[in-house]
Coordinates of C-alpha atoms and ligand atoms in Angstrom, one line a residue:
M64 CA 142.4 135.5 116.7
N65 CA 140.1 133.3 118.6
P66 CA 142.0 130.3 120.0
Q67 CA 139.3 128.0 118.5
A68 CA 140.2 129.3 115.1
E69 CA 143.9 128.9 115.9
E70 CA 143.2 125.2 116.8
L71 CA 141.6 124.6 113.4
N72 CA 144.4 126.5 111.6
K73 CA 147.0 124.3 113.3
V74 CA 145.3 121.2 112.0
I75 CA 145.1 122.6 108.5
Q76 CA 148.7 123.8 108.5
A77 CA 149.9 120.4 109.8
K78 CA 147.9 118.4 107.3
N79 CA 148.3 120.6 104.3
P80 CA 149.8 124.1 104.5
A81 CA 148.7 124.8 100.9
I82 CA 145.1 125.0 102.1
F83 CA 146.0 127.5 104.8
E84 CA 147.4 129.7 102.0
M85 CA 144.2 129.4 100.1
L86 CA 142.0 130.6 103.0
S87 CA 140.9 134.3 103.1
E88 CA 141.6 136.3 106.2
R89 CA 137.9 135.7 107.2
G90 CA 138.5 132.0 106.4
K91 CA 141.5 131.9 108.7
N92 CA 139.6 133.6 111.5
I93 CA 136.4 131.6 111.4
Y94 CA 135.7 128.6 113.6
F95 CA 132.7 126.8 114.8
P96 CA 132.2 127.5 118.5
K97 CA 132.8 124.4 120.5
R98 CA 132.4 126.2 123.8
G99 CA 129.7 128.6 124.9
I100 CA 126.0 128.1 124.5
L101 CA 126.2 125.2 122.0
A102 CA 128.6 123.2 124.2
Q103 CA 126.6 123.9 127.4
S104 CA 123.4 122.9 125.6
A105 CA 125.1 119.7 124.4
D106 CA 126.3 119.0 128.0
A107 CA 122.6 119.3 129.2
N108 CA 121.4 116.7 126.7
G109 CA 119.2 114.2 128.6
T110 CA 118.7 116.3 131.7
K111 CA 115.3 116.0 133.3
I112 CA 114.7 119.8 133.2
N113 CA 116.5 121.3 130.3
A114 CA 116.4 125.0 130.3
T115 CA 119.2 125.5 127.7
I116 CA 117.3 125.1 124.5
G117 CA 116.6 128.3 122.5
A118 CA 113.3 127.0 121.2
A119 CA 109.9 126.6 123.0
I120 CA 108.9 123.1 124.0
E121 CA 105.4 121.7 124.8
D122 CA 104.6 120.2 128.2
D123 CA 105.1 116.8 126.6
K124 CA 108.6 117.9 125.5
S125 CA 107.7 117.9 121.8
P126 CA 108.4 121.1 119.8
M127 CA 105.9 123.9 120.5
R128 CA 103.9 124.4 117.4
L129 CA 100.7 125.9 115.9
E130 CA 98.2 123.3 114.6
V131 CA 97.4 125.5 111.5
I132 CA 101.0 124.7 110.5
A133 CA 101.5 121.3 111.9
S134 CA 98.3 120.0 110.3
K135 CA 99.8 120.6 106.8
I136 CA 103.1 118.7 107.5
D137 CA 103.1 114.9 107.2
L138 CA 106.4 114.6 109.0
A139 CA 107.1 114.1 112.7
P140 CA 107.3 117.5 114.4
G141 CA 110.8 116.7 115.7
L142 CA 112.0 116.5 112.1
T143 CA 110.6 119.9 111.0
F144 CA 110.0 122.5 113.7
P145 CA 113.4 122.5 115.7
Y146 CA 116.5 124.1 114.4
A147 CA 118.7 122.0 112.2
P148 CA 122.4 122.0 113.1
S149 CA 124.6 124.6 111.4
F150 CA 126.4 121.7 109.8
G151 CA 123.1 120.4 108.5
R152 CA 121.2 117.4 109.5
P153 CA 123.7 114.5 110.1
D154 CA 121.4 112.0 108.4
L155 CA 121.0 114.1 105.3
R156 CA 124.8 114.9 105.2
S157 CA 125.8 111.3 105.1
K158 CA 123.1 110.4 102.6
W159 CA 124.2 113.2 100.2
K160 CA 127.8 112.1 100.6
S161 CA 126.9 108.6 99.6
M162 CA 124.9 110.0 96.7
I163 CA 127.9 112.0 95.5
Y164 CA 129.9 108.7 95.3
E165 CA 127.1 107.0 93.5
K166 CA 126.7 109.8 91.0
N167 CA 130.5 110.1 90.4
P168 CA 131.8 106.5 90.3
S169 CA 135.4 107.5 89.6
L170 CA 135.5 109.2 93.1
S171 CA 135.6 105.7 94.5
G172 CA 138.7 105.3 96.8
A173 CA 139.1 109.1 97.3
E174 CA 138.3 110.5 100.7
I175 CA 136.0 113.5 100.7
S176 CA 134.6 115.6 103.5
L177 CA 131.1 115.3 104.8
P178 CA 128.9 117.9 103.0
I179 CA 128.0 121.0 104.9
V180 CA 124.4 122.2 104.3
T181 CA 123.8 125.6 103.0
N182 CA 120.8 127.7 102.1
A183 CA 121.0 126.4 98.5
L184 CA 123.8 127.0 96.0
T185 CA 123.7 130.8 96.0
H186 CA 124.6 130.7 99.6
G187 CA 127.2 128.0 99.0
V188 CA 129.0 130.2 96.5
N189 CA 128.8 133.0 98.9
M190 CA 130.2 130.9 101.8
A191 CA 133.0 129.8 99.4
G192 CA 133.8 133.5 98.8
Y193 CA 133.7 134.1 102.6
L194 CA 136.2 131.4 103.2
F195 CA 138.6 131.8 100.3
I196 CA 138.5 135.3 98.8
D197 CA 140.0 138.5 100.1
E198 CA 139.2 142.0 98.7
G199 CA 140.8 142.5 95.3
E200 CA 141.6 138.8 94.6
E201 CA 140.9 137.3 91.3
I202 CA 138.5 134.5 90.6
I203 CA 139.1 132.9 87.3
S204 CA 136.0 132.0 85.3
P205 CA 134.9 131.4 81.7
D206 CA 133.5 134.6 80.2
L207 CA 130.1 133.0 80.1
F208 CA 129.1 132.8 83.7
W209 CA 126.0 133.1 85.9
D210 CA 125.5 136.8 86.4
N211 CA 124.8 136.5 90.1
Y212 CA 128.5 135.7 90.7
D213 CA 128.9 139.5 90.4
L214 CA 126.7 140.1 93.4
I215 CA 127.8 137.1 95.4
L216 CA 131.5 137.3 94.8
T217 CA 132.3 140.8 93.6
N218 CA 129.9 142.9 95.7
S219 CA 130.2 140.8 98.8
Y220 CA 133.9 140.0 98.9
G221 CA 135.5 142.4 96.5
A222 CA 136.6 139.6 94.1
K223 CA 137.6 140.5 90.6
I224 CA 136.1 138.0 88.1
A225 CA 139.0 137.4 85.7
T226 CA 137.5 135.8 82.6
F227 CA 138.8 133.7 79.7
N228 CA 137.3 132.9 76.4
T229 CA 134.8 130.1 76.9
F230 CA 134.5 128.5 73.4
K231 CA 136.9 127.8 70.5
D232 CA 136.1 125.7 67.4
G233 CA 132.8 124.5 69.0
G234 CA 134.4 123.3 72.2
F235 CA 135.8 124.5 75.5
D236 CA 138.7 126.9 75.0
L237 CA 141.4 124.9 76.8
D238 CA 144.2 127.2 75.7
A239 CA 142.4 130.3 76.9
F240 CA 141.9 128.6 80.3
S241 CA 145.5 127.5 80.5
A242 CA 146.7 131.0 79.6
K243 CA 144.6 132.7 82.2
L244 CA 145.4 130.2 85.0
N245 CA 149.2 130.6 84.3
E246 CA 149.1 134.4 84.0
G247 CA 150.8 136.3 86.7
P248 CA 153.0 135.1 89.5
I249 CA 152.9 131.6 90.9
G250 CA 150.8 131.6 94.1
K251 CA 147.2 131.4 95.2
K252 CA 144.6 131.0 92.5
V253 CA 140.8 130.8 92.8
V254 CA 138.8 129.2 89.9
I255 CA 135.1 128.7 89.4
L256 CA 133.8 126.1 86.9
N257 CA 130.1 125.6 86.4
F258 CA 129.1 122.6 84.3
P259 CA 126.5 122.3 82.9
N260 CA 127.1 126.0 82.4
N261 CA 124.7 128.8 82.9
P262 CA 124.0 130.5 80.4
S263 CA 125.4 128.4 77.6
G264 CA 124.2 124.9 78.6
Y265 CA 127.6 123.5 77.9
S266 CA 129.4 120.7 79.6
P267 CA 132.9 119.6 78.6
S268 CA 133.4 116.4 76.6
V269 CA 135.1 113.5 78.4
D270 CA 138.4 114.5 76.8
E271 CA 138.0 118.2 77.6
N272 CA 137.2 117.4 81.2
K273 CA 140.3 115.4 81.5
A274 CA 142.3 118.2 79.9
I275 CA 140.9 120.8 82.3
A276 CA 142.0 118.7 85.2
E277 CA 145.4 118.2 83.6
I278 CA 145.8 121.9 83.1
L279 CA 145.0 122.5 86.8
T280 CA 147.3 119.7 87.9
A281 CA 150.3 121.1 85.8
A282 CA 149.7 124.6 87.4
A283 CA 149.6 123.0 90.8
E284 CA 152.8 121.1 90.0
L285 CA 154.5 124.5 89.4
G286 CA 153.7 125.5 92.9
N287 CA 150.3 127.3 92.5
K288 CA 147.8 126.7 95.4
I289 CA 144.5 126.4 93.6
V290 CA 141.0 126.3 95.1
V291 CA 138.4 125.3 92.5
F292 CA 134.7 126.0 93.2
C293 CA 132.8 123.4 91.2
D294 CA 129.3 124.9 90.8
D295 CA 127.3 121.8 90.0
A296 CA 123.9 123.4 90.1
Y297 CA 122.7 121.5 87.0
F298 CA 124.5 118.3 87.7
G299 CA 123.1 115.2 86.0
L300 CA 121.3 117.0 83.1
V301 CA 123.6 115.8 80.4
F302 CA 121.8 115.0 77.1
E303 CA 124.6 113.8 74.7
E304 CA 127.0 110.9 74.5
G305 CA 130.7 111.7 74.9
V306 CA 129.9 114.5 77.3
E307 CA 131.4 114.1 80.8
R308 CA 128.7 113.0 83.2
E309 CA 130.6 113.2 86.4
S310 CA 131.5 116.4 88.2
I311 CA 135.1 117.7 87.6
F312 CA 135.2 117.5 91.4
A313 CA 135.8 113.8 91.1
K314 CA 139.1 114.2 89.2
L315 CA 140.2 117.2 91.2
S316 CA 139.7 115.5 94.5
K317 CA 142.5 113.1 93.6
A318 CA 144.6 115.4 91.5
H319 CA 147.2 117.2 93.6
E320 CA 148.0 118.3 97.2
N321 CA 147.9 121.9 95.9
I322 CA 144.3 121.6 94.4
L323 CA 141.5 122.0 96.9
A324 CA 138.2 121.1 95.1
L325 CA 135.0 122.5 96.6
K326 CA 131.8 121.0 95.3
L327 CA 128.8 123.3 95.5
D328 CA 125.7 121.4 94.7
G329 CA 122.3 120.6 95.8
P330 CA 118.7 119.5 95.0
T331 CA 117.5 122.9 93.7
K332 CA 117.7 121.9 90.1
E333 CA 118.7 118.2 90.5
D334 CA 115.5 117.4 92.3
Y335 CA 113.3 120.2 91.1
V336 CA 112.9 122.0 94.5
W337 CA 113.9 125.6 93.7
G338 CA 112.2 127.0 96.8
F339 CA 113.4 124.6 99.3
R340 CA 116.8 126.3 99.7
V341 CA 119.1 123.4 100.5
G342 CA 122.6 123.0 99.1
F343 CA 125.9 121.4 100.0
M344 CA 129.6 122.3 100.3
T345 CA 131.9 119.3 100.0
Y346 CA 135.7 119.4 100.0
G347 CA 138.1 117.0 98.2
I348 CA 141.9 117.1 98.1
K349 CA 144.5 114.5 97.4
G350 CA 145.6 113.1 100.7
G351 CA 142.7 114.6 102.6
D352 CA 141.7 112.8 105.7
A353 CA 139.0 113.0 108.4
E354 CA 141.0 115.4 110.6
L355 CA 141.7 117.9 107.8
Y356 CA 138.2 117.7 106.5
G357 CA 136.8 118.1 110.1
A358 CA 138.7 121.4 110.4
L359 CA 137.4 122.6 107.0
E360 CA 133.8 121.5 107.9
S361 CA 134.0 123.3 111.2
K362 CA 135.2 126.5 109.5
T363 CA 132.4 126.2 107.0
A364 CA 129.7 125.5 109.5
G365 CA 131.1 128.5 111.6
A366 CA 130.6 130.7 108.5
V367 CA 127.1 129.3 108.0
R368 CA 126.3 129.9 111.7
G369 CA 127.4 133.5 111.5
N370 CA 125.5 134.1 108.4
I371 CA 122.1 132.2 108.4
S372 CA 122.6 130.2 111.6
N373 CA 121.2 127.0 109.8
A374 CA 119.2 125.9 106.8
S375 CA 115.6 124.9 106.9
N376 CA 115.0 121.6 108.9
L377 CA 111.6 121.1 107.1
S378 CA 113.3 121.1 103.7
Q379 CA 116.2 118.9 104.8
S380 CA 113.8 116.3 106.3
L381 CA 111.5 116.4 103.2
L382 CA 114.5 115.7 101.0
L383 CA 115.9 112.9 103.1
Q384 CA 112.6 111.1 103.1
A385 CA 112.6 111.4 99.2
Y386 CA 116.1 110.1 98.9
N387 CA 115.1 107.1 100.9
N388 CA 111.9 106.5 98.9
S389 CA 112.1 103.6 96.4
D390 CA 110.2 105.7 93.8
Y391 CA 112.8 108.5 93.9
Q392 CA 115.1 107.3 91.0
K393 CA 112.2 106.5 88.7
Q394 CA 110.4 109.8 89.2
K395 CA 113.7 111.6 88.7
E396 CA 114.3 109.8 85.5
E397 CA 110.8 110.8 84.2
K398 CA 111.6 114.5 84.7
F399 CA 115.0 114.0 83.1
N400 CA 113.3 112.5 80.0
T401 CA 110.9 115.5 79.8
L402 CA 113.9 117.9 79.8
K403 CA 115.7 115.7 77.3
E404 CA 112.7 115.7 74.9
R405 CA 112.8 119.6 75.1
Y406 CA 116.6 119.5 74.4
E407 CA 116.0 117.2 71.4
A408 CA 113.2 119.6 70.2
V409 CA 115.8 122.5 70.2
K410 CA 118.2 120.5 68.2
E411 CA 115.5 119.6 65.7
A412 CA 114.3 123.1 65.3
L413 CA 117.8 124.4 64.8
K414 CA 118.2 122.2 61.7
N415 CA 116.4 125.0 59.9
E416 CA 119.2 126.4 57.8
A417 CA 117.3 129.7 57.2
Y418 CA 117.9 130.6 60.9
K419 CA 121.6 131.0 60.2
Q420 CA 120.9 134.2 58.3
Y421 CA 120.0 135.8 61.6
F422 CA 121.3 133.8 64.5
T423 CA 123.6 130.9 65.3
A424 CA 123.8 128.6 68.4
L425 CA 126.6 128.5 70.8
P426 CA 127.7 125.0 71.8
Y427 CA 125.2 123.3 74.2
N428 CA 124.6 119.8 75.3
S429 CA 123.2 119.9 78.9
G430 CA 121.5 121.8 81.6
Y431 CA 118.5 124.2 81.4
F432 CA 119.7 126.6 78.8
M433 CA 121.2 127.3 75.4
C434 CA 122.2 130.5 73.7
V435 CA 121.9 132.0 70.3
K436 CA 124.0 134.8 69.0
P437 CA 122.2 137.2 66.6
V438 CA 124.4 137.9 63.5
G439 CA 125.3 141.2 62.0
N440 CA 124.1 144.3 63.8
I441 CA 120.9 142.9 65.3
D442 CA 120.5 144.4 68.7
G443 CA 119.8 141.8 71.4
E444 CA 117.7 144.3 73.5
E445 CA 115.6 145.4 70.5
L446 CA 115.1 141.7 69.6
R447 CA 114.1 140.8 73.2
H448 CA 111.5 143.6 73.3
L449 CA 110.0 142.8 69.9
L450 CA 109.8 139.1 70.9
N451 CA 108.0 140.1 74.1
K452 CA 105.5 142.5 72.6
K453 CA 104.7 141.2 69.2
Y454 CA 105.5 137.4 69.5
S455 CA 104.6 136.9 73.1
I456 CA 108.0 135.1 73.6
G457 CA 110.2 135.8 76.6
V458 CA 113.9 135.3 76.4
I459 CA 117.0 136.8 78.2
N460 CA 119.4 139.1 76.5
L461 CA 122.9 138.9 78.0
N462 CA 125.1 141.5 76.2
N463 CA 123.6 140.5 72.8
L464 CA 123.5 136.8 73.5
I465 CA 120.0 135.4 73.7
R466 CA 119.6 132.9 76.5
I467 CA 116.8 130.4 76.0
A468 CA 115.7 128.4 79.0
F469 CA 114.4 125.3 77.0
A470 CA 113.8 123.5 80.4
A471 CA 110.9 125.9 80.9
V472 CA 109.3 125.4 77.4
P473 CA 107.1 122.4 76.5
A474 CA 108.6 120.5 73.5
K475 CA 105.6 121.3 71.3
D476 CA 106.3 125.0 71.6
I477 CA 110.1 125.0 70.9
K478 CA 109.8 125.3 67.1
T479 CA 107.3 128.2 67.5
L480 CA 109.9 129.9 69.8
F481 CA 112.7 129.7 67.3
D482 CA 110.4 130.6 64.4
G483 CA 109.5 133.7 66.4
I484 CA 113.1 134.6 66.9
Y485 CA 113.7 134.2 63.2
E486 CA 110.7 136.4 62.3
A487 CA 111.6 139.1 64.8
C488 CA 115.2 139.2 63.5
K489 CA 113.9 139.4 59.9
E490 CA 111.6 142.3 60.9
I491 CA 114.5 144.2 62.7
K492 CA 116.8 143.7 59.6
G493 CA 113.9 145.1 57.5
Ligands
PLP658 C1 125.1 128.3 87.8 C2 124.2 128.5 89.0 N1 124.8 128.3 90.2 C3 124.0 128.5 91.3 C4 122.7 128.8 91.2 C5 121.9 129.0 92.4 O1 121.0 127.9 92.8 P1 120.1 128.0 94.1 O2 118.8 128.4 93.7 O3 120.3 126.6 94.6 O4 120.7 129.0 95.0 C6 122.1 129.0 89.9 C7 120.7 129.3 89.8 O5 120.2 129.8 88.9 C8 122.9 128.8 88.8 O6 122.4 129.0 87.5

């Protein structure tokens, strides 16, 4: 093992040995190189003739650049053309951290890490797998989960996604979660929770959120060492009262020394920048301090450096200027209201009792999506094809569950969409 990895491991073991047990073999071995090229470049900072930099520089020392590109970018060349650090831009990292506290007021008083910048959430989930999952290990998830976890976690790291039933009596199936978490021997557990959920569009109620945290805490109390990936891709898009608005990360960051919460979030959906490819990984654990978080941040940045080197500086700088713009909140609210209007249109359309003959809705209250389940023997794939061809309506069929991305449909078209599903089901039923 590289001595620099050993150094980080020593810090983690001294601060909280449970976290060391949660790390994968890769996670134990990774480190951010403090020596070598990066350190030598840092030493040369401010020299008159600096021949350490791995990027070309103009004679005036600004980044070398093509005017056909620079002319389209209304930001200083130094903010966009050079590499960003593997940890992410320091200004953006501290801004995002302060935004996490603002968006999750109950986190107040809890110490969390500085976020590490990833190439958006997909990459964050992947880096979480890198750091915490060994071949053959289970990752506990509701049975309704984003299908890309299969590629990110199963194909890449050999994880087994161990699912539990998502819904019972119109809410989150807390019993199924507790049973799955407490199955098997006491030891390391990895959990992934994605609220608002893709595909269902469900977020737990305030009470359910509390209960989920309590179930995890009770399991931690028994001696389990639990790392919880909080996939907050759709954070903030909650459309109903009584539904938890904060990330479960807030509760888990304070819960127990045996629970490491890892928040995977970013602007992709929160700020409508799908193609920017910026995300964040932030750690929280009871008793966590700067030294412990520093070691985790170094490991995470090391994993990023070995994987994509660093995320887009242009995207990070664009986002930072947006977060510092006084119009940001107002514009964000406008887009939220547009999505809420679409959500309300879904609720209104589903008041049609006739639909129940052919399909029923799964619980939904947030996010981009909701699902309907065809009743009887209607085949989801046949329904999807018919909707495409005859009704010019596109939906996703997930094992006979029809996922509807209402976020992508103007409110005025929502009723036509559900009427179309109704007509197509009727046709299939003959
Ligand atoms: C639940 C969930 N997590 C993560 C992602 C990935 O987001 P990103 O585009 O930031 O990689 C998605 C995107 O669809 C998602 O639905």
